[in-house]
Amino acid sequence: MSHKHAMILLAFIVLGAVSGVFLGWYKPDTATQISWLGTLFLNALKMTIIPLVIASIVSGIGSLGNLKKLGRLGGLTLLYYSLSTAVAVFIGLVVVNWIQPGAGMQWSQSEVPEYILEKQDTGASDIILSLVSPNLIASAAETQLLPLIVFAILFSMALSTLGETGRPVFQLFDGINEAMMKLVIWVMHLAPLGIFALIAARLGNAGGGEHFLSEMKAVGWHVVTVLTGLLAHGILLFIILLLMTRRGISYLLGMGRALVTAFGTASSSATLPLSMECVRENGISHKTSKFVLPLGATINMDGTALYEAAAVMFIAQAYGIDLSLTQQAIVFITATLAAIGAAGIPEAGLVTMVIVLSAVGLPLDGIALLLSVDWFLDRFRTSINVWSDSVGSAIVDRLT
């Protein structure tokens, strides 16, 4: 896609998002009736995820030539993702201690949904087990990317040891990858209408603008805290990008379609096809993007990690519980590790919240307080997740 074509499409996507907000705000009933258009777009994106992830990883590792280069690429990628997630959690803790959103808050006890309570027995062993699937078809059907990525990496490593025998297989996956990227470009033309419908329907389901504002007022300072932390982390990532790669506003604009789509879909995985196309147009090498972005969409959850740390502290403040520095250190470590490792489990954000709350002995009831605005904040933290992935691909590309 040409730069001019991409910028025109970005303008229409932004227009669709803004229009969706207005329709959902003032005409919630009408907005909910067009939700099927958003579902159609989301399904079209999800349709490309599994073949694109597997083909891109196999093709990317095949293009490296040898396993030594894979070790360097993989090591730098994991180092960046670990550090960026840790920094995000640290920023979340700093902001929530500064603003104190839950201090002196009056709120009535709410019932925690059953599907959250079912997650409280999740432990470290479940996260490790999620790396390997006994049934790849079932994992693909449930869009559990982590075990598929692990298999694709191991499969590619095995092919690399076969020499000439493995080359035709790599060429096959190269062709599949190129075909999937072409399909992604076609799907992208549905983005303005799809994002319009997704945002409008979600706001309509919340009851429209007045009902949404009433929910926001109840936990308004929590929303301000999370958005402040996400903005600070996003700016920090931009500064790091500028210093390490000399890329700036042009790179951010180039990622615009992926970022707005992340806001509309609230799904890093669903946005992955657009992320790969955008970094490709930004000049990031195929060898890097094919490996870094699929892995990042699965394990690099900066926005989610920041949100979980801030939410846990908010719950503690609302209960009047003063967490010591040691307990906050536990929150820091647990949120960082859980955000990285819980990606293979469905509803990973809720799993992470439960794990962190349990680690410092806080009641799960406080989660119910956050559910009314979680869908709204989820869109912002997903955008930061995607932005971090794209910054990571540029940095790793520069270093390799």
Coordinates of C-alpha atoms in Angstrom, one line a residue:
M1 CA 0.0 0.0 0.0
S2 CA 1.4 3.4 -1.0
H3 CA 2.0 6.0 1.7
K4 CA -0.7 8.3 0.2
H5 CA -3.2 5.5 0.2
A6 CA -2.3 4.5 3.8
M7 CA -2.8 8.1 5.0
I8 CA -6.2 8.4 3.3
L9 CA -7.2 5.1 4.9
L10 CA -6.0 6.3 8.3
A11 CA -8.1 9.5 8.0
F12 CA -11.2 7.4 7.3
I13 CA -10.4 5.1 10.2
V14 CA -10.2 8.0 12.6
L15 CA -13.4 9.5 11.1
G16 CA -15.1 6.1 11.7
A17 CA -13.9 6.0 15.3
V18 CA -15.1 9.5 16.1
S19 CA -18.4 8.9 14.4
G20 CA -18.9 5.7 16.3
V21 CA -18.4 7.6 19.6
F22 CA -21.1 10.1 18.6
L23 CA -23.6 7.5 17.5
G24 CA -23.1 5.3 20.6
W25 CA -23.3 8.3 22.8
Y26 CA -26.5 9.8 21.5
K27 CA -28.3 6.9 19.8
P28 CA -27.4 3.8 21.9
D29 CA -30.3 1.7 20.6
T30 CA -29.4 2.4 17.0
A31 CA -25.7 1.7 17.7
T32 CA -26.4 -1.8 19.1
Q33 CA -28.3 -2.7 16.0
I34 CA -25.2 -2.3 13.8
S35 CA -22.9 -4.3 16.0
W36 CA -22.9 -7.1 13.4
L37 CA -20.8 -4.9 11.1
G38 CA -18.1 -4.7 13.8
T39 CA -18.3 -8.4 14.4
L40 CA -17.9 -9.0 10.6
F41 CA -14.7 -6.9 10.5
L42 CA -13.4 -8.5 13.7
N43 CA -14.0 -11.9 12.3
A44 CA -12.3 -11.0 9.1
L45 CA -9.2 -10.0 11.1
K46 CA -9.3 -13.1 13.3
M47 CA -9.6 -15.2 10.2
T48 CA -6.1 -14.2 9.2
I49 CA -4.4 -14.5 12.6
I50 CA -3.5 -18.2 12.8
P51 CA -2.1 -18.8 9.3
L52 CA -0.4 -15.4 9.4
V53 CA 1.3 -16.1 12.7
I54 CA 2.5 -19.6 11.8
A55 CA 3.6 -18.6 8.3
S56 CA 5.4 -15.4 9.4
I57 CA 7.4 -17.1 12.2
V58 CA 8.4 -20.1 10.0
S59 CA 9.3 -17.7 7.1
G60 CA 11.1 -15.3 9.4
I61 CA 13.3 -17.9 11.0
G62 CA 14.0 -19.5 7.7
S63 CA 15.2 -16.1 6.3
L64 CA 17.8 -15.9 9.2
G65 CA 19.8 -18.6 7.7
N66 CA 21.2 -20.2 10.9
L67 CA 20.1 -20.7 14.5
K68 CA 22.9 -18.4 15.9
K69 CA 21.0 -15.4 14.4
L70 CA 17.8 -16.7 15.9
G71 CA 19.4 -16.8 19.3
R72 CA 20.5 -13.1 19.0
L73 CA 17.1 -12.0 17.6
G74 CA 15.2 -13.9 20.2
G75 CA 17.4 -12.8 23.1
L76 CA 17.1 -9.1 22.2
T77 CA 13.3 -9.4 21.7
L78 CA 12.7 -11.1 25.1
L79 CA 15.0 -8.6 26.8
Y80 CA 13.1 -5.6 25.4
Y81 CA 9.7 -7.1 26.2
S82 CA 10.8 -7.9 29.8
L83 CA 12.2 -4.5 30.4
S84 CA 9.3 -2.6 28.8
T85 CA 6.8 -4.5 30.8
A86 CA 8.7 -3.9 34.1
V87 CA 9.0 -0.2 33.3
A88 CA 5.2 -0.1 32.6
V89 CA 4.4 -1.7 36.0
F90 CA 6.8 0.7 37.7
I91 CA 5.1 3.7 36.1
G92 CA 1.7 2.3 37.2
L93 CA 2.8 2.0 40.8
V94 CA 4.3 5.6 40.8
V95 CA 1.2 7.2 39.3
V96 CA -1.3 5.3 41.6
N97 CA 0.8 6.3 44.7
W98 CA 0.9 9.9 43.5
I99 CA -2.8 10.3 42.7
Q100 CA -4.2 8.0 45.4
P101 CA -7.5 7.3 43.5
G102 CA -9.0 5.0 46.0
A103 CA -8.3 6.9 49.2
G104 CA -11.4 7.7 51.2
M105 CA -13.6 6.2 48.6
Q106 CA -17.2 5.1 49.6
W107 CA -18.5 2.2 47.7
S108 CA -21.1 -0.6 48.2
Q109 CA -20.1 -4.2 48.2
S110 CA -20.7 -5.8 44.7
E111 CA -20.8 -9.4 43.7
V112 CA -17.9 -10.7 41.7
P113 CA -18.9 -12.6 38.6
E114 CA -18.5 -16.3 38.7
Y115 CA -16.2 -16.4 35.6
I116 CA -13.6 -14.3 37.6
L117 CA -13.9 -16.5 40.7
E118 CA -13.1 -19.5 38.6
K119 CA -9.6 -18.0 37.9
Q120 CA -8.5 -17.8 41.5
D121 CA -6.8 -21.2 41.5
T122 CA -4.6 -20.4 38.5
G123 CA -0.9 -20.7 39.4
A124 CA 2.5 -20.6 37.9
S125 CA 2.3 -24.2 36.8
D126 CA -0.8 -23.4 34.7
I127 CA 1.1 -20.6 33.0
I128 CA 4.0 -22.9 32.2
L129 CA 1.7 -25.7 30.9
S130 CA 0.0 -23.1 28.6
L131 CA 3.3 -23.0 26.6
V132 CA 2.8 -26.4 25.1
S133 CA -0.6 -27.6 23.7
P134 CA -1.5 -31.3 23.4
N135 CA -3.9 -30.3 20.6
L136 CA -2.7 -27.6 18.2
I137 CA -6.0 -27.6 16.3
A138 CA -7.9 -26.9 19.6
S139 CA -5.5 -24.1 20.4
A140 CA -6.0 -22.6 16.9
A141 CA -9.8 -22.8 17.3
E142 CA -9.5 -20.9 20.6
T143 CA -6.9 -18.4 19.2
Q144 CA -4.4 -19.4 21.9
L145 CA -1.3 -18.0 20.1
L146 CA 1.4 -18.9 22.6
P147 CA 1.5 -22.7 22.1
L148 CA 1.2 -22.2 18.4
I149 CA 4.2 -19.8 18.4
V150 CA 6.2 -22.2 20.5
F151 CA 5.4 -25.0 18.0
A152 CA 6.2 -22.8 15.0
I153 CA 9.6 -21.8 16.5
L154 CA 10.6 -25.4 17.3
F155 CA 9.3 -26.6 13.8
S156 CA 11.4 -23.9 12.1
M157 CA 14.5 -24.8 14.1
A158 CA 14.1 -28.4 13.1
L159 CA 13.7 -27.4 9.4
S160 CA 16.9 -25.2 9.7
T161 CA 18.9 -28.3 10.5
L162 CA 17.7 -30.2 7.4
G163 CA 19.6 -28.1 4.9
E164 CA 18.4 -28.4 1.3
T165 CA 15.6 -30.7 2.4
G166 CA 14.0 -28.0 4.5
R167 CA 14.3 -25.2 1.9
P168 CA 11.2 -26.1 -0.1
V169 CA 9.1 -26.0 3.1
F170 CA 10.5 -22.6 4.0
Q171 CA 9.6 -21.4 0.4
L172 CA 6.1 -22.7 0.9
F173 CA 5.6 -20.7 4.1
D174 CA 7.1 -17.7 2.4
G175 CA 4.4 -17.9 -0.2
I176 CA 1.7 -18.3 2.4
N177 CA 3.0 -15.3 4.3
E178 CA 2.9 -13.1 1.3
A179 CA -0.6 -14.2 0.4
M180 CA -1.8 -13.5 3.9
M181 CA -0.3 -10.0 3.9
K182 CA -2.2 -9.3 0.6
L183 CA -5.4 -10.6 2.3
V184 CA -4.7 -8.3 5.2
I185 CA -4.5 -5.3 2.9
W186 CA -7.9 -6.2 1.5
V187 CA -9.4 -6.5 4.9
M188 CA -8.0 -3.2 6.0
H189 CA -10.4 -1.4 3.6
L190 CA -13.2 -2.6 5.9
A191 CA -11.6 -0.9 8.9
P192 CA -13.4 2.5 8.9
L193 CA -16.8 0.9 8.8
G194 CA -15.8 -2.0 11.2
I195 CA -14.3 0.3 13.8
F196 CA -17.2 2.7 13.6
A197 CA -19.6 -0.2 14.4
L198 CA -17.4 -1.7 17.1
I199 CA -17.1 1.6 19.1
A200 CA -20.7 2.6 18.6
A201 CA -22.0 -0.8 19.6
R202 CA -19.9 -1.0 22.7
L203 CA -20.8 2.5 23.9
G204 CA -24.5 1.6 23.1
N205 CA -24.3 -1.5 25.2
A206 CA -23.1 0.6 28.0
G207 CA -26.3 2.6 27.9
G208 CA -25.1 5.6 25.9
G209 CA -23.3 8.8 27.0
E210 CA -25.2 9.7 30.1
H211 CA -25.1 6.2 31.6
F212 CA -21.4 5.9 30.7
L213 CA -20.6 9.2 32.5
S214 CA -22.4 8.1 35.6
E215 CA -20.3 5.0 35.7
M216 CA -17.2 7.0 35.1
K217 CA -18.0 9.3 38.0
A218 CA -18.0 6.4 40.5
V219 CA -14.4 5.5 39.7
G220 CA -13.3 8.6 37.9
W221 CA -9.9 9.0 39.7
H222 CA -9.1 5.4 38.8
V223 CA -9.7 6.2 35.2
V224 CA -7.6 9.3 35.4
T225 CA -4.8 7.4 37.1
V226 CA -4.7 4.6 34.5
L227 CA -4.9 7.0 31.5
T228 CA -2.1 9.1 33.0
G229 CA 0.1 6.1 33.4
L230 CA -0.6 4.8 29.9
L231 CA 0.1 8.3 28.4
A232 CA 3.4 8.5 30.3
H233 CA 4.5 5.1 29.2
G234 CA 3.5 5.8 25.6
I235 CA 5.6 9.0 25.6
L236 CA 8.5 7.2 27.2
L237 CA 8.4 4.6 24.4
F238 CA 8.4 7.3 21.8
I239 CA 11.5 9.0 23.3
I240 CA 13.3 5.6 23.4
L241 CA 12.3 5.0 19.8
L242 CA 13.6 8.4 18.8
L243 CA 16.9 8.0 20.7
M244 CA 17.7 4.5 19.5
T245 CA 16.4 4.5 15.9
R246 CA 16.1 8.2 14.9
R247 CA 12.5 7.5 14.0
G248 CA 9.8 9.8 15.3
I249 CA 6.5 11.3 14.2
S250 CA 6.6 9.6 10.8
Y251 CA 6.8 6.2 12.4
L252 CA 4.0 7.0 14.8
L253 CA 1.8 8.1 11.9
G254 CA 2.7 5.0 10.0
M255 CA 1.4 2.9 12.9
G256 CA -1.8 5.0 13.1
R257 CA -4.0 2.4 11.4
A258 CA -2.9 -0.3 13.8
L259 CA -3.2 1.9 16.9
V260 CA -6.8 3.1 16.0
T261 CA -7.7 -0.5 15.2
A262 CA -6.3 -1.6 18.5
F263 CA -8.5 1.0 20.2
G264 CA -11.6 -0.2 18.3
T265 CA -11.1 -3.9 18.7
A266 CA -9.5 -4.0 22.2
S267 CA -7.5 -7.0 21.0
S268 CA -3.7 -7.1 20.4
S269 CA -4.1 -10.4 18.5
A270 CA -6.8 -9.1 16.2
T271 CA -4.7 -6.0 15.5
L272 CA -1.6 -8.2 14.7
P273 CA -2.2 -8.4 10.9
L274 CA -2.5 -4.6 10.6
S275 CA 0.6 -4.1 12.9
M276 CA 2.7 -6.3 10.6
E277 CA 1.5 -4.5 7.5
C278 CA 2.2 -1.1 9.1
V279 CA 5.8 -1.9 10.3
R280 CA 6.4 -3.3 6.9
E281 CA 5.5 0.0 5.3
N282 CA 7.6 1.8 7.9
G283 CA 10.7 0.0 6.6
I284 CA 11.2 -2.6 9.3
S285 CA 12.9 -5.7 7.8
H286 CA 10.8 -8.8 7.3
K287 CA 13.3 -10.9 9.3
T288 CA 12.6 -8.8 12.4
S289 CA 8.9 -8.1 12.1
K290 CA 7.9 -11.7 11.3
F291 CA 9.4 -12.9 14.6
V292 CA 9.1 -9.9 16.9
L293 CA 5.4 -8.8 16.3
P294 CA 3.7 -12.2 16.7
L295 CA 5.6 -12.9 19.9
G296 CA 4.9 -9.4 21.1
A297 CA 1.1 -9.6 20.5
T298 CA 1.2 -12.7 22.7
I299 CA 3.5 -11.9 25.6
N300 CA 4.2 -8.1 25.6
M301 CA 1.3 -6.6 27.5
D302 CA 2.7 -3.3 28.7
G303 CA -0.6 -1.6 29.0
T304 CA -2.2 -4.5 30.7
A305 CA 0.6 -4.9 33.2
L306 CA 0.4 -1.2 34.1
Y307 CA -3.3 -1.4 34.5
E308 CA -3.2 -4.4 36.7
A309 CA -0.6 -2.8 39.0
A310 CA -2.6 0.4 39.3
A311 CA -5.9 -1.5 39.7
V312 CA -4.5 -3.6 42.6
M313 CA -3.3 -0.6 44.4
F314 CA -6.6 1.2 43.8
I315 CA -8.5 -1.8 45.3
A316 CA -6.2 -1.7 48.3
Q317 CA -6.7 2.0 48.8
A318 CA -10.5 1.6 48.5
Y319 CA -10.4 -1.0 51.2
G320 CA -8.3 1.2 53.4
I321 CA -5.4 -1.2 53.3
D322 CA -1.9 0.3 53.3
L323 CA 0.5 -1.9 51.3
S324 CA 4.1 -1.7 52.4
L325 CA 7.0 -1.2 50.1
T326 CA 7.7 -5.0 50.3
Q327 CA 4.1 -5.8 49.3
Q328 CA 4.3 -3.2 46.4
A329 CA 7.5 -4.9 45.4
I330 CA 5.6 -8.2 45.2
V331 CA 2.9 -6.4 43.1
F332 CA 5.7 -5.2 40.8
I333 CA 7.2 -8.7 40.4
T334 CA 3.9 -10.6 40.1
A335 CA 2.3 -8.1 37.6
T336 CA 5.4 -8.2 35.4
L337 CA 5.7 -12.0 35.3
A338 CA 2.0 -12.6 35.1
A339 CA 1.5 -10.2 32.2
I340 CA 4.3 -12.0 30.3
G341 CA 3.3 -15.5 31.1
A342 CA -0.4 -15.6 31.3
A343 CA -1.0 -14.9 27.6
G344 CA -1.8 -18.5 26.7
I345 CA -4.8 -18.6 29.1
P346 CA -8.2 -17.3 28.0
E347 CA -9.2 -14.0 29.6
A348 CA -5.5 -13.4 30.5
G349 CA -6.2 -9.9 31.9
L350 CA -8.5 -11.3 34.6
V351 CA -6.1 -14.1 35.3
T352 CA -3.4 -11.6 35.9
M353 CA -5.6 -9.5 38.2
V354 CA -6.5 -12.5 40.3
I355 CA -2.9 -13.7 40.5
V356 CA -1.6 -10.2 41.7
L357 CA -4.4 -9.8 44.2
S358 CA -3.8 -13.2 45.7
A359 CA -0.1 -12.5 45.9
V360 CA -0.6 -9.7 48.4
G361 CA -3.6 -11.1 50.1
L362 CA -6.3 -8.7 48.8
P363 CA -9.9 -9.8 48.4
L364 CA -11.2 -10.5 44.9
D365 CA -14.4 -8.5 45.6
G366 CA -12.7 -5.3 44.6
I367 CA -12.6 -6.5 40.9
A368 CA -16.4 -5.9 40.7
L369 CA -15.8 -2.2 41.3
L370 CA -13.7 -2.0 38.1
L371 CA -15.9 -3.9 35.7
S372 CA -18.1 -1.0 34.7
V373 CA -15.2 0.9 33.1
D374 CA -12.9 -2.0 32.3
W375 CA -14.1 -2.2 28.7
F376 CA -13.3 1.5 28.2
L377 CA -9.8 1.3 29.7
D378 CA -9.1 -1.9 27.8
R379 CA -9.1 0.0 24.6
F380 CA -6.4 2.4 25.7
R381 CA -4.2 -0.3 27.3
T382 CA -4.5 -2.4 24.1
S383 CA -3.3 0.6 22.0
I384 CA -0.2 0.9 24.3
N385 CA 0.4 -2.9 24.0
V386 CA 0.4 -2.5 20.2
W387 CA 2.6 0.6 20.3
S388 CA 5.1 -1.1 22.5
D389 CA 5.3 -4.0 20.1
S390 CA 5.9 -1.7 17.1
V391 CA 8.6 0.2 19.0
G392 CA 10.2 -3.1 20.0
S393 CA 10.3 -4.2 16.3
A394 CA 12.1 -1.0 15.3
I395 CA 14.6 -1.2 18.2
V396 CA 15.4 -4.9 17.7
D397 CA 15.7 -4.3 13.9
R398 CA 18.2 -1.4 14.6
L399 CA 20.2 -3.6 17.0
T400 CA 20.4 -6.6 14.7

